[in-house]
Tab-separated table of C-alpha atoms in Angstrom:
chain	number	residue	atom	x	y	z
A	1	MET	CA	125.508	91.384	140.148
A	2	LYS	CA	126.120	93.739	136.263
A	3	LYS	CA	124.158	96.874	136.457
A	4	HIS	CA	122.783	98.342	133.445
A	5	ASN	CA	121.556	101.577	132.025
A	6	TYR	CA	118.085	100.860	131.257
A	7	TYR	CA	117.709	104.028	128.614
A	8	THR	CA	121.212	102.953	126.752
A	9	LEU	CA	119.703	99.052	126.152
A	10	LEU	CA	116.691	101.007	124.445
A	11	GLY	CA	118.624	103.241	122.871
A	12	ILE	CA	116.713	106.667	123.962
A	13	PRO	CA	117.331	109.790	125.766
A	14	LYS	CA	116.733	110.082	129.859
A	15	GLY	CA	113.641	112.054	128.543
A	16	ALA	CA	111.957	109.586	126.599
A	17	THR	CA	107.936	109.578	126.498
A	18	PRO	CA	106.377	106.632	126.457
A	19	GLU	CA	105.295	106.969	123.168
A	20	GLU	CA	109.671	106.665	122.416
A	21	ILE	CA	109.942	103.810	124.737
A	22	ARG	CA	107.493	101.705	123.562
A	23	GLN	CA	108.539	102.477	119.949
A	24	SER	CA	112.080	101.919	120.954
A	25	TYR	CA	111.180	98.883	122.453
A	26	ARG	CA	109.149	96.774	120.001
A	27	ALA	CA	111.743	97.411	117.840
A	28	LEU	CA	114.638	96.141	120.036
A	29	ALA	CA	112.423	93.065	120.816
A	30	MET	CA	112.106	91.936	117.396
A	31	ARG	CA	115.692	92.708	116.727
A	32	PHE	CA	117.204	90.302	119.107
A	33	HIS	CA	114.575	87.322	120.019
A	34	PRO	CA	115.469	84.237	120.404
A	35	ASP	CA	113.294	82.886	118.464
A	36	ARG	CA	114.850	85.323	115.410
A	37	ASN	CA	118.579	84.430	116.501
A	38	PRO	CA	118.297	80.725	116.881
A	39	GLU	CA	122.249	81.032	116.108
A	40	ASN	CA	123.468	83.718	118.184
A	41	PRO	CA	123.365	82.428	121.653
A	42	ASN	CA	123.462	85.907	123.416
A	43	ALA	CA	120.428	87.221	121.956
A	44	ALA	CA	118.183	85.618	124.771
A	45	GLU	CA	120.414	87.385	127.598
A	46	ARG	CA	119.796	90.477	125.643
A	47	PHE	CA	116.284	89.972	124.778
A	48	HIS	CA	115.575	89.778	128.554
A	49	GLU	CA	117.496	92.862	129.437
A	50	ILE	CA	115.388	94.905	126.820
A	51	VAL	CA	112.335	93.322	128.392
A	52	GLU	CA	113.620	93.861	131.853
A	53	ALA	CA	114.334	97.985	130.866
A	54	TYR	CA	110.707	98.509	128.972
A	55	GLU	CA	109.102	97.123	132.385
A	56	ILE	CA	111.187	99.205	134.542
A	57	LEU	CA	110.650	102.577	132.299
A	58	SER	CA	107.217	101.729	131.010
A	59	ASP	CA	106.321	101.838	134.555
A	60	PRO	CA	105.938	105.577	136.010
A	61	ILE	CA	106.703	104.848	139.189
A	62	ARG	CA	109.274	102.582	139.025
A	63	ARG	CA	110.816	104.439	136.298
A	64	GLN	CA	110.747	107.625	139.022
A	65	GLN	CA	112.235	105.851	141.303
A	66	TYR	CA	115.330	104.372	139.175
A	67	ASP	CA	115.631	108.135	138.216
A	68	GLN	CA	116.118	109.092	141.339
A	69	LEU	CA	118.675	106.003	142.735
A	70	GLY	CA	120.282	104.990	139.031
A	71	ALA	CA	122.755	102.448	139.690
A	72	LEU	CA	121.304	101.923	143.261
A	73	PHE	CA	117.933	100.733	142.050
A	74	ARG	CA	116.463	97.511	143.210
A	75	LEU	CA	114.337	95.601	141.293
A	76	ASP	CA	112.363	94.045	144.468
A	77	GLY	CA	111.666	98.020	145.412
A	78	ARG	CA	114.059	97.219	148.286
A	79	PRO	CA	116.615	99.485	149.857
A	80	PRO	CA	119.552	99.779	148.439
A	81	GLU	CA	122.301	96.872	151.079
A	82	LYS	CA	125.222	98.592	152.130
A	83	GLU	CA	127.672	96.678	149.667
A	84	ASP	CA	125.689	98.317	146.546
A	85	LEU	CA	125.918	101.761	148.318
A	86	SER	CA	129.993	101.462	148.720
A	87	ALA	CA	130.056	100.421	144.466
A	88	PHE	CA	127.854	103.168	144.317
A	89	VAL	CA	130.519	105.518	146.443
A	90	SER	CA	133.439	103.905	144.523
A	91	GLU	CA	131.934	104.081	140.834
A	92	THR	CA	130.996	107.624	141.311
A	93	ILE	CA	134.663	108.993	142.122
A	94	SER	CA	136.277	106.896	139.465
A	95	ARG	CA	133.395	108.024	136.763
A	96	ILE	CA	133.855	111.971	138.373
A	97	PHE	CA	138.060	111.347	137.795
A	98	SER	CA	138.058	109.069	134.411
A	99	ARG	CA	140.334	109.986	131.532
A	100	LYS	CA	137.239	109.154	129.204
A	101	LYS	CA	134.657	111.779	128.283
A	102	GLU	CA	132.241	110.150	126.613
A	103	LYS	CA	129.993	112.026	124.216
A	104	LYS	CA	126.565	112.000	122.585
A	105	GLY	CA	126.620	112.603	119.111
A	106	THR	CA	124.935	115.114	117.761
A	107	ASP	CA	121.009	115.215	115.898
A	108	LEU	CA	120.715	115.208	112.079
A	109	HIS	CA	118.087	117.139	110.402
A	110	TYR	CA	116.613	116.590	106.848
A	111	GLU	CA	113.241	117.297	105.542
A	112	ILE	CA	111.558	115.192	102.701
A	113	THR	CA	108.834	115.661	100.313
A	114	ILE	CA	106.777	113.377	99.143
A	115	SER	CA	102.989	112.658	97.067
A	116	LEU	CA	99.885	113.125	98.467
A	117	GLU	CA	99.638	109.601	97.630
A	118	GLN	CA	102.477	108.250	99.246
A	119	ALA	CA	101.314	109.601	102.523
A	120	ALA	CA	97.894	108.300	102.363
A	121	PHE	CA	99.277	104.605	101.335
A	122	GLY	CA	102.510	104.996	103.715
A	123	SER	CA	105.915	104.405	101.184
A	124	GLN	CA	109.740	103.893	101.676
A	125	VAL	CA	111.909	107.028	100.279
A	126	SER	CA	115.377	106.651	99.530
A	127	ILE	CA	117.755	109.408	101.453
A	128	ASN	CA	120.965	110.110	101.126
A	129	ILE	CA	123.020	111.676	104.623
A	130	VAL	CA	126.103	112.857	105.630
A	131	ARG	CA	127.378	111.537	109.530
A	132	GLU	CA	130.279	112.412	110.965
A	133	CYS	CA	131.655	109.656	112.662
A	134	ASN	CA	135.081	108.420	114.368
A	135	CYS	CA	137.824	108.234	111.970
A	136	ASN	CA	138.539	104.723	111.003
A	137	SER	CA	142.066	105.251	111.062
A	138	CYS	CA	142.917	106.290	114.424
A	139	GLY	CA	139.799	105.076	116.312
A	140	GLY	CA	138.258	108.796	116.698
A	141	VAL	CA	141.993	109.640	118.780
A	142	GLY	CA	143.129	111.850	115.969
A	143	CYS	CA	147.076	110.104	115.690
A	144	ALA	CA	148.913	108.898	113.358
A	145	PRO	CA	149.751	105.494	115.118
A	146	ASP	CA	153.668	106.020	115.855
A	147	GLY	CA	152.323	110.063	117.038
A	148	LEU	CA	150.896	109.301	120.374
A	149	GLU	CA	153.275	109.474	123.958
A	150	THR	CA	152.790	109.233	127.738
A	151	CYS	CA	152.670	112.568	129.101
A	152	PRO	CA	155.575	113.736	130.927
A	153	LYS	CA	153.612	116.058	133.017
A	154	CYS	CA	151.586	113.531	135.183
A	155	GLU	CA	153.391	109.992	133.858
A	156	GLY	CA	150.237	109.002	132.001
A	157	LYS	CA	147.661	109.405	135.245
A	158	GLY	CA	145.588	112.288	133.513
A	159	SER	CA	145.163	113.805	137.420
A	160	LEU	CA	148.051	115.836	139.078
A	161	GLY	CA	147.778	116.088	142.812
A	162	GLY	CA	146.865	114.238	145.861
A	163	ARG	CA	144.211	111.446	146.607
A	164	ILE	CA	142.078	114.462	148.116
A	165	PHE	CA	142.912	117.281	145.970
A	166	ARG	CA	142.850	116.121	142.573
A	167	SER	CA	142.719	118.012	139.344
A	168	ASN	CA	143.153	117.292	135.858
A	169	CYS	CA	146.531	117.395	134.255
A	170	ASP	CA	146.988	121.110	131.757
A	171	ARG	CA	149.106	119.313	129.958
A	172	CYS	CA	147.414	116.393	128.507
A	173	GLY	CA	143.698	117.592	129.313
A	174	GLY	CA	143.288	115.183	131.453
A	175	THR	CA	144.163	112.156	128.594
A	176	GLY	CA	147.016	110.950	130.015
A	177	SER	CA	148.438	111.134	126.414
A	178	ILE	CA	149.925	113.995	124.017
A	179	ILE	CA	149.604	113.570	120.390
A	180	THR	CA	153.067	114.308	118.695
A	181	LYS	CA	152.399	113.476	115.211
A	182	ARG	CA	148.238	114.024	113.436
A	183	CYS	CA	146.816	111.541	111.378
A	184	LYS	CA	146.723	111.707	108.233
A	185	ARG	CA	143.227	111.025	107.274
A	186	CYS	CA	141.093	112.873	109.712
A	187	GLY	CA	143.952	115.941	109.367
A	188	GLY	CA	144.119	114.923	113.430
A	189	THR	CA	140.345	115.902	114.682
A	190	GLY	CA	139.258	112.429	115.175
A	191	ARG	CA	135.770	112.586	112.725
A	192	THR	CA	135.603	112.401	109.546
A	193	ASP	CA	132.755	112.317	107.382
A	194	LYS	CA	130.428	109.189	105.821
A	195	GLN	CA	128.065	109.178	103.437
A	196	GLU	CA	125.078	106.875	103.497
A	197	SER	CA	122.027	106.220	102.071
A	198	LEU	CA	118.656	104.751	103.652
A	199	GLU	CA	115.150	104.000	102.799
A	200	ILE	CA	113.326	105.556	105.242
A	201	ASN	CA	110.008	104.223	106.239
A	202	VAL	CA	106.736	106.595	106.143
A	203	PRO	CA	104.067	105.857	107.544
A	204	GLN	CA	100.863	105.776	106.135
A	205	GLY	CA	98.814	108.871	107.197
A	206	VAL	CA	101.969	110.912	107.379
A	207	GLN	CA	100.755	114.764	107.705
A	208	ALA	CA	102.531	117.573	106.514
A	209	GLY	CA	105.316	118.815	108.409
A	210	GLN	CA	105.484	115.711	110.911
A	211	THR	CA	109.308	114.457	112.351
A	212	LEU	CA	109.782	111.064	111.631
A	213	ARG	CA	112.490	109.987	114.186
A	214	ILE	CA	115.708	107.148	113.232
A	215	ILE	CA	117.330	105.923	116.385
A	216	SER	CA	121.062	106.033	116.125
A	217	LYS	CA	121.511	107.432	112.219
A	218	GLY	CA	122.488	110.685	114.181
A	219	ASN	CA	126.182	111.591	113.768
A	220	GLU	CA	128.513	108.838	115.830
A	221	GLY	CA	129.322	109.618	119.745
A	222	THR	CA	132.423	110.171	120.951
A	223	LYS	CA	134.645	107.778	123.333
A	224	ALA	CA	131.628	105.323	123.506
A	225	GLY	CA	129.160	108.017	123.839
A	226	MET	CA	125.813	107.369	121.945
A	227	ASP	CA	124.860	107.793	118.383
A	228	GLY	CA	122.609	110.938	117.307
A	229	HIS	CA	119.469	111.071	116.058
A	230	LEU	CA	118.140	111.550	112.511
A	231	PHE	CA	115.510	113.712	112.441
A	232	ILE	CA	113.169	113.954	109.273
A	233	ARG	CA	110.937	116.591	108.580
A	234	VAL	CA	108.135	115.318	105.641
A	235	GLN	CA	106.553	118.140	103.167
A	236	LEU	CA	103.854	116.916	101.113
A	237	GLN	CA	104.140	117.937	97.120
A	238	GLU	CA	101.127	120.287	95.760
A	239	HIS	CA	98.922	118.338	94.283
A	240	PRO	CA	97.430	118.982	90.648
A	241	HIS	CA	93.469	117.844	91.927
A	242	PHE	CA	94.030	118.154	95.906
A	243	SER	CA	93.595	120.288	99.269
A	244	ARG	CA	94.083	118.018	102.289
A	245	ARG	CA	92.292	118.485	105.651
A	246	GLY	CA	93.203	116.436	108.120
A	247	CYS	CA	92.265	112.602	106.628
A	248	ASP	CA	89.777	114.270	104.461
A	249	ILE	CA	90.733	115.333	100.469
A	250	PHE	CA	88.859	118.099	98.697
A	251	CYS	CA	88.688	118.762	94.007
A	252	ASP	CA	87.366	120.884	92.185
A	253	VAL	CA	84.991	119.605	89.374
A	254	PRO	CA	84.309	121.562	86.343
A	255	ILE	CA	81.316	120.459	84.174
A	256	HIS	CA	79.869	121.182	81.135
A	257	TRP	CA	76.236	123.337	81.466
A	258	SER	CA	74.562	120.573	79.436
A	259	GLU	CA	75.485	117.908	82.577
A	260	ALA	CA	74.494	120.252	84.947
A	261	VAL	CA	70.768	120.803	82.969
A	262	LEU	CA	70.029	117.076	81.682
A	263	GLY	CA	72.381	115.488	84.310
A	264	ALA	CA	75.479	112.929	83.289
A	265	THR	CA	77.647	110.347	84.933
A	266	ILE	CA	80.969	111.646	84.710
A	267	LEU	CA	84.771	110.318	85.982
A	268	VAL	CA	86.331	112.010	89.078
A	269	PRO	CA	90.249	111.490	89.946
A	270	THR	CA	90.837	109.542	93.362
A	271	LEU	CA	93.881	108.645	95.486
A	272	SER	CA	94.232	105.086	93.909
A	273	GLY	CA	93.364	105.829	89.673
A	274	SER	CA	89.537	107.197	89.160
A	275	SER	CA	85.846	106.418	89.784
A	276	LEU	CA	82.553	107.639	88.452
A	277	ILE	CA	79.635	109.723	90.189
A	278	ARG	CA	76.480	110.318	88.910
A	279	ILE	CA	75.842	114.283	88.341
A	280	PRO	CA	71.817	114.713	89.082
A	281	LYS	CA	69.114	116.717	86.806
A	282	GLY	CA	69.746	120.663	87.469
A	283	THR	CA	72.374	120.466	89.791
A	284	GLN	CA	73.631	123.968	90.822
A	285	SER	CA	77.029	125.200	90.329
A	286	HIS	CA	79.292	124.080	93.711
A	287	LYS	CA	77.258	121.136	94.799
A	288	THR	CA	79.037	118.715	96.592
A	289	PHE	CA	78.948	115.795	95.852
A	290	ARG	CA	81.175	112.868	98.081
A	291	LEU	CA	82.877	109.103	97.975
A	292	LYS	CA	83.085	107.981	101.534
A	293	GLU	CA	86.443	106.236	102.998
A	294	GLN	CA	89.042	106.945	99.983
A	295	GLY	CA	90.395	109.836	101.527
A	296	LEU	CA	93.352	109.654	103.941
A	297	PRO	CA	94.168	107.117	106.965
A	298	ASP	CA	94.049	108.106	110.178
A	299	ALA	CA	97.442	108.209	112.559
A	300	GLU	CA	96.471	104.420	113.616
A	301	GLY	CA	94.877	103.554	110.555
A	302	LYS	CA	91.694	102.394	111.857
A	303	LYS	CA	89.833	105.052	109.751
A	304	ARG	CA	89.803	106.663	106.296
A	305	GLY	CA	88.420	110.275	105.358
A	306	ASP	CA	85.710	110.853	102.308
A	307	ILE	CA	87.007	112.973	99.526
A	308	HIS	CA	84.610	115.889	98.411
A	309	TYR	CA	83.934	117.061	95.344
A	310	LYS	CA	82.251	120.308	94.043
A	311	VAL	CA	81.162	120.803	90.384
A	312	ILE	CA	81.889	123.622	89.050
A	313	VAL	CA	79.772	124.469	86.031
A	314	GLU	CA	81.364	126.264	83.721
A	315	VAL	CA	79.638	128.839	81.014
A	316	PRO	CA	80.592	128.471	77.463
A	317	GLN	CA	81.659	131.036	75.174
A	318	LEU	CA	79.029	131.319	72.475
A	319	ASP	CA	79.129	132.738	68.774
A	320	ARG	CA	76.022	134.725	67.190
A	321	GLU	CA	74.429	132.177	66.376
A	322	LEU	CA	74.043	130.089	69.388
A	323	GLU	CA	73.226	133.573	71.282
A	324	LYS	CA	70.661	133.560	69.212
A	325	ILE	CA	69.250	129.532	70.239
A	326	ILE	CA	69.780	129.879	73.812
A	327	SER	CA	68.054	133.553	74.145
A	328	GLN	CA	65.052	132.104	72.427
A	329	LEU	CA	65.249	128.722	74.520
A	330	ASP	CA	65.338	131.133	77.857
A	331	GLN	CA	62.180	132.639	76.615
A	332	THR	CA	60.252	129.305	76.409
A	333	LEU	CA	61.094	128.360	79.660
A	334	ALA	CA	58.386	129.595	82.251
A	335	SER	CA	59.661	131.747	85.378
A	336	LYS	CA	58.833	128.477	87.686
A	337	SER	CA	62.111	127.263	86.280
A	338	HIS	CA	64.318	129.507	87.853
A	339	THR	CA	61.943	129.980	90.854
A	340	ASN	CA	65.323	131.067	92.853
A	341	VAL	CA	66.167	133.824	90.390
A	342	HIS	CA	62.162	134.474	90.265
A	343	SER	CA	62.105	134.759	94.509
A	344	PHE	CA	65.159	137.205	94.577
A	345	ARG	CA	64.047	139.332	91.630
A	346	THR	CA	60.323	140.193	92.875
A	347	SER	CA	62.403	140.575	96.752
A	348	ILE	CA	64.041	143.133	95.409
A	349	HIS	CA	61.372	144.812	93.167
A	350	HIS	CA	58.833	144.562	96.141
A	351	LYS	CA	61.613	146.716	98.571
A	352	GLU	CA	60.895	149.866	96.331
C-alpha cells in the first residue's frame, strides 16, 4: 500500500497548529471535491487522501503516533508488520544516501496597508510580489542542455567507498554529474526571479498588525521540495474621523454651543456612510452618544462593536457687540441655570 506524508498532502509544516490544519483541509477539500471536478478522474482519490490526512492530523493522539512512527504508522492502530519494517529500513537507507536533496523554499514576508472600512467589511487587495523560482530553461539544474557530464571520479554514482563505509563524492558533491557549461538564463544558479500579482482576501474584522498566511506562495522549493509560504502583515491607515479599540470605534464630534444649549439633530460619519443622532437640550461637552452594532465585527463575524461619539462644544470667537449680548444674557440667568458652577464655587468659598 502506498504510504503518504500527511503533512505534504495538506501542504503544511510538521509543526502546524490545529487551526492551520483545519484551514488547509477546508481549502483542499473544496478544491478536489469530486462534485467540483467531474471531469478529473484523479480528484476522488486525491480527495480521499486529503480526508484521511485530516482525520489523522486533527486527532492529537493519532497525530502523535504518526509523528513517532512515520511510514510505519497504520490506520488501524496495530503495530507495524515485518514487511513494513523491512521496507522502512530499506527506504531510510536509500533516503540517507540519495543524491536528490529536497529543500523547502524560503518564506516571503510582505506588508499591506488598508483602510478601516476595508478592515470592517473585508476586501480583496492586489499585491505584487517577487518569488524565487527554479529556472525554466535548465529546470533548476544550473547547466546548459549540453553542459552536464558524468562525474569521472565516482562514475555517476555520487558516492565513494563500499556498501558499509560510503561517502558523497567530493568532486560532484554527491550528484553524480558535473556542470561544464552554465545555463545562460540563470547564470548557473538554477534560480530566477518571477514577478506575480496576487489578489489577497482580507477577512472582515482583521486587526492592525495581524499576519495572513498564503500557502505555497513563497519562494519555490528546489528538487521537488515544498514551496515556502507568503506571510502578509496588515496595517491600517489613519482614519480622518475614527480611532479603534478592539471592535469599537470612537469619534470626536464638534458641535455649536447653541446646539448644545437648545438641542439639535446632527449628521455623523459611520463606516458605511453617515447617520443622524439627536443632541438633547443642555448637552455638556464630552458627552458620549452611541450607535449600537455599527462598529467592526469580531474575528468570527458573529457580533459587531459600537460607534462612540463624543461631542465637543465649540465656543465661538465673539466681537464686542456679541460679547455685550452674551453678557446681558448671562446676567438674566439665575444661578440655578449653572448648578455645577454655583456648587463648585460655593464649596471653595466655604473652605476659606
